[in-house]
Amino acid sequence: MAANQLKDLAERSRKVANAIIKQDIPPIERNLEQIEKQSRKLADKVIKPGEEPERKAPYFLANIGIDGDRLSQEVKSINVLGAFEPRELLPDTDVEKFIEHKHQQTISSIIKDGHTQTINDYNSYFDRCLIHDWDRTKRRVFEELGQHIPTSTSSDSDLFSTPGSSRSRFQTPLRGTTTSGSFIGSSTPRSSYVTAGERKVTFRSESTLPLNQRHLVYFDVVSKLNHYRLSKLEYGVINEFTNAAKKINVEYVKKLVQCWQSLVSIIGENNVIEGRFTRNPLKERHYARAYMAPVSSPENKELYKTLLNGAKRYLEESYRSYSSDYVNSFRNEALLGGQPSVSNTARAILRAIHRPNGGIPIDNLQMADNIPIWGHIYILLRQGHYQDALQVAQSYKNNFSKQDQTFITYFTKFITNNNSLPLDDRQKLVTEIKQWPPLPQLYDPYKCLLYQIVAQMEELPQKPQTGNISPTFEDFMWQHLMCVREINIESEPVSGILSLERFQKKVRDLGPAHFNHNGKDPIQYFRVLLLTLQFERAIFYLFHEYTEDAVHFAIALAYYGLLRVPDSAEAMALIVDEEESRPKLNFNTIIYQYVRMLANDNAPNTAFQYLILLYLYGRRDSDSGLHQIEMCHYYVRQLVYDTEAFAELVGDVRNREGQIKKYMSLMYIDNEKEFNEIIVSALARQCVEDGKFKAAQSLYELTESYEEIILLLNKMLAEYIWVSVRGVTMQPETAQEFNPQEIKKVLHEYKTNQITMSLPVDRIQTCEKLLGLVDFIEMYKMQNYENALNAAAIEVFDDQLKKCLEELLLITMRCLHSRYQQLKDQTSRWSPGPSNKYMEDTSVLSEKAKNLVTFAGYIKHSVLSTDIFQKLNELEVSMR
C-alpha cells in the first residue's frame, strides 16, 4: 500500500516538474550518487571557522586603487548599536519633556505633510495645465475645421410634406414611427465643440452665395429690433418673427408659424401691432432675473407657472380654431345655430365627433338629450372656458350618479384655485379614484379624462382607453400640462405627482421619433420642447438642420432673458448639461457661426446686426459679463478686419460715422473716446501688425492720430527699403501697400494743411530722410550714381534702418566706386591728361569712400558683419 502511494507521489512530482520546466531547455537528470558528489563540492567551498578566506578580492580592488583591508577595518570600527537603542520612556508626570516630544513630532508631521501636499499640488497643477493646453488646442482645431451648418434647406424635399388638405392640422396621430426619412435626433443631445472666447476667430467665408429670401426676411426683423433697442423702446420681436415666417417660401412654413405662435402665447407677448405694444409691454431681458434664479426661489416658481399657463393657453386657443373648422366640415350633423353660445358650440362639436356615420361610437358614454354630459364639460375645459365648464357641470348635477356627486365639489375647488386642488382634497380624490373597480372598458372616457385632470395624476390606475377622444399631439400635451403640479417638498409627497421636471424628462425619453408622424413632421418635437419650457434643448435640436430658424428663435428667447448661457464665454459645447433640468446653451456659438455665413463681401452690415445681439448677455457688474463685453468687442473688430469693410462699418475721413458708431450704446461704449480706443485704434494696430498699412492709415486719420500716421509712414518706408535692398520680390497686393509716391503726397498734404506743426520734428525728419533713401536706392537701381550720391540721405540713421544698414553701406560704396570708375573712363577717353576737375572729383569720392570705411569700422562689432566690412575695404582700396 505504501509503495503504491510513493509511486503516485513520484508520478505527480514528475508531472509538476514537467509543467514548470521550459520546453526549449532540456532537463538535467542525475542519480543519487551524482547528487551526493555535487553536494560535497559545494560544502568544500564553505569557509570553516578559523580558516582565512581566499584573498582574491583585495588584489582585484587594489588594481583600481581601493584599499580593501583599510575599508574593512573602518567598517568593523563603526558601532551601530546606539542607533537602535530603545528610547527612554517618559514618566507620566514629566510634562515638560512630553510637550517637547509632542513639539518635535508636530514639526516632523508638518514637514512630512508639507512634502506630501507639495507633491500633490504639483501633480494637480500639472494636470490642470495639461488639460487647459489640450482644451485650447482642441478649440483651435475645431474652429479651423468648423461645425457643419447647412447653408440652405431644399424646398423641393418631401421631408416636410404635410398631410393632405382633407386632414386638419391637429388630426395627426400622436405616435410616429421611425423611417429612413425621419429627422435625425435623440432624446440625449450630443455636444458640439465650436467656439471659445479668447482664441483667434475668423469671419472669412468661402461662400459667395447671395442672401436667400429667408435671410432677408429674418434680417429685416433683427435690424428693427436693434433700432428699437437703440431708441430704448419695447419691441414685439416674436410677433414680428411670426409675420416674417409667413412670408418664407418653404413647405414646412405652416408648422414653423405654429411654433412662433406657440412662443407668443408662452411668453405672453400680446397687444402688439407692427412691432409696437399697445399696452403691457415686455421690456428687454424682461424675464432674465427670474429665469436665472434658483429653482426653489419664489420668483422662479412664479415665472414657470406663468409660462406654463401661456403654453396651455396656446393649446386651448388652437383647439378653438380647430373646433370651428371641424364643425364647419360637418354642419348638417353639428346642428349649430346662427349665434351660438360657448356651451352650444361645445354641443355641436360633440354631435360632429359622435355623428352616426363615421363618428366615434357613443358606447359607455353617459348621455343627456343626446349629448355626452362628461364630454360637454371636457370640451369646454379643453377650449379654455373654465367657468363655463363649471356652470355646465353644476347643471348636470342631477344626472350624476351618487358616486360622482362629489365631483362637483372637487371641480369647483379646482377651477377657483387656479386649476389646482388643495393638498387635502387632492389626496381624498386620489383615494376615491384608486377604489374604482379595475374594469377600464366600462368607464366613460370623458369622465376619466376629467377626473385625471382634476386629481392631477399622470395616469389613472385603471388605465382606461381614452385615445379615441383625444388622439392628437396637442391633446396629449394639453392633458399633461393640465396635470402638472408643482411639488411643495415640505408638505406634499413626491410619489404620484407629475412635476414639470418629470414631464420634461418623459418627453426627452420619448424622443423625436415619438412625435414625428411617419418622418414627415420633424419640427413637431421642437414645438414639444417649447411647450414644456425646455428652451435650450429646443434650440439645440433645431440648430443642426434648420440653422436660420434656430438662430432667430434663440434671438427671441435671449431678448427676453429666457436662455441660460455658460458662465464662461470660452465654453466649447453647444449645450452644457451641468444640471439635467437646467442646461445652458452657447448663444455665442450660435450667433458666431451664423454670422460666418453672412460675413461675405455683400453683407458685413447684416453680420454686424447679428453680432451686437451678443451684448444682450453683457454686464458691467460681474466678471462673466465683463468678459462677454470684451469678447463681443473682439468679435466686432475681427468682423471688420476679415471683411475689410472699414469704411462701411467704422467710417473714413469723408464719412466720419460708420455703422458701428451708431450702436455704441448697445455695445457698452459710452463716448467717442472709448469708441476710438476699443474699436478704431485696436483695429489700426492689428492692420499695422499684418501689413495692411493703407487701412491702418485711414483708421488713424479717423481718430486724428497723425503722429501714429507718421510712425506708420516711417515703418512703411523702412519696410520698402528693406525689401528693395534685399531684392525680395513683392506680391502685387503688397506692392500696392508700399508706394513711396503716395507717402510723399500724404506728407506734402500734412505740411500744406499745417498738420505737421503739431507733430514731433524728429518724426517728420525721419520720414524725409527715409524718402531720400528711397530716392537713393531707386537711382542706384537705374545706375544713376551721381544723382544717387547727391541724395545724401544717409548722414543720420534711424533705428528702423539697422536691419538693412549693411546693404545700405555696401550700396553707397558701390555708388562711389562706380562713379569713380566712370570719371576715370571718361578722362582716359577724351582727355590727354587728368584735369583739375577730374582730380577734384575723384579726390572727393576717395575721401568719401575712406570716411565710409572709417564709419563702418566704428559700427563693425555692433551691426556690421566681417564679410561686408572686407568688401567695403576692398572697394575703398581700389579707389586710391
Coordinates of N, CA and C in Angstrom, one line a residue, residues 111 460 484 507 532 704 730 747 779:
I111 N 6.4 68.8 8.4 CA 7.3 68.7 7.3 C 6.9 67.6 6.3
L460 N -54.5 57.3 -14.6 CA -55.4 56.6 -13.7 C -54.9 55.2 -13.5
V484 N -49.8 68.8 -14.6 CA -48.5 69.2 -14.0 C -48.8 69.9 -12.7
V507 N -40.8 63.5 -21.9 CA -40.7 64.0 -23.3 C -39.4 63.6 -23.9
T532 N -42.9 72.5 -23.3 CA -42.5 72.0 -22.0 C -41.4 72.9 -21.4
E704 N -7.8 111.1 -36.0 CA -6.8 112.2 -36.0 C -5.6 111.9 -35.2
M730 N 8.0 91.4 -54.4 CA 6.7 91.6 -53.7 C 5.5 91.1 -54.5
L747 N 2.6 113.3 -46.9 CA 3.5 114.2 -46.1 C 3.3 115.7 -46.7
M779 N 17.7 105.5 -57.6 CA 18.7 106.0 -58.6 C 19.8 104.9 -58.7

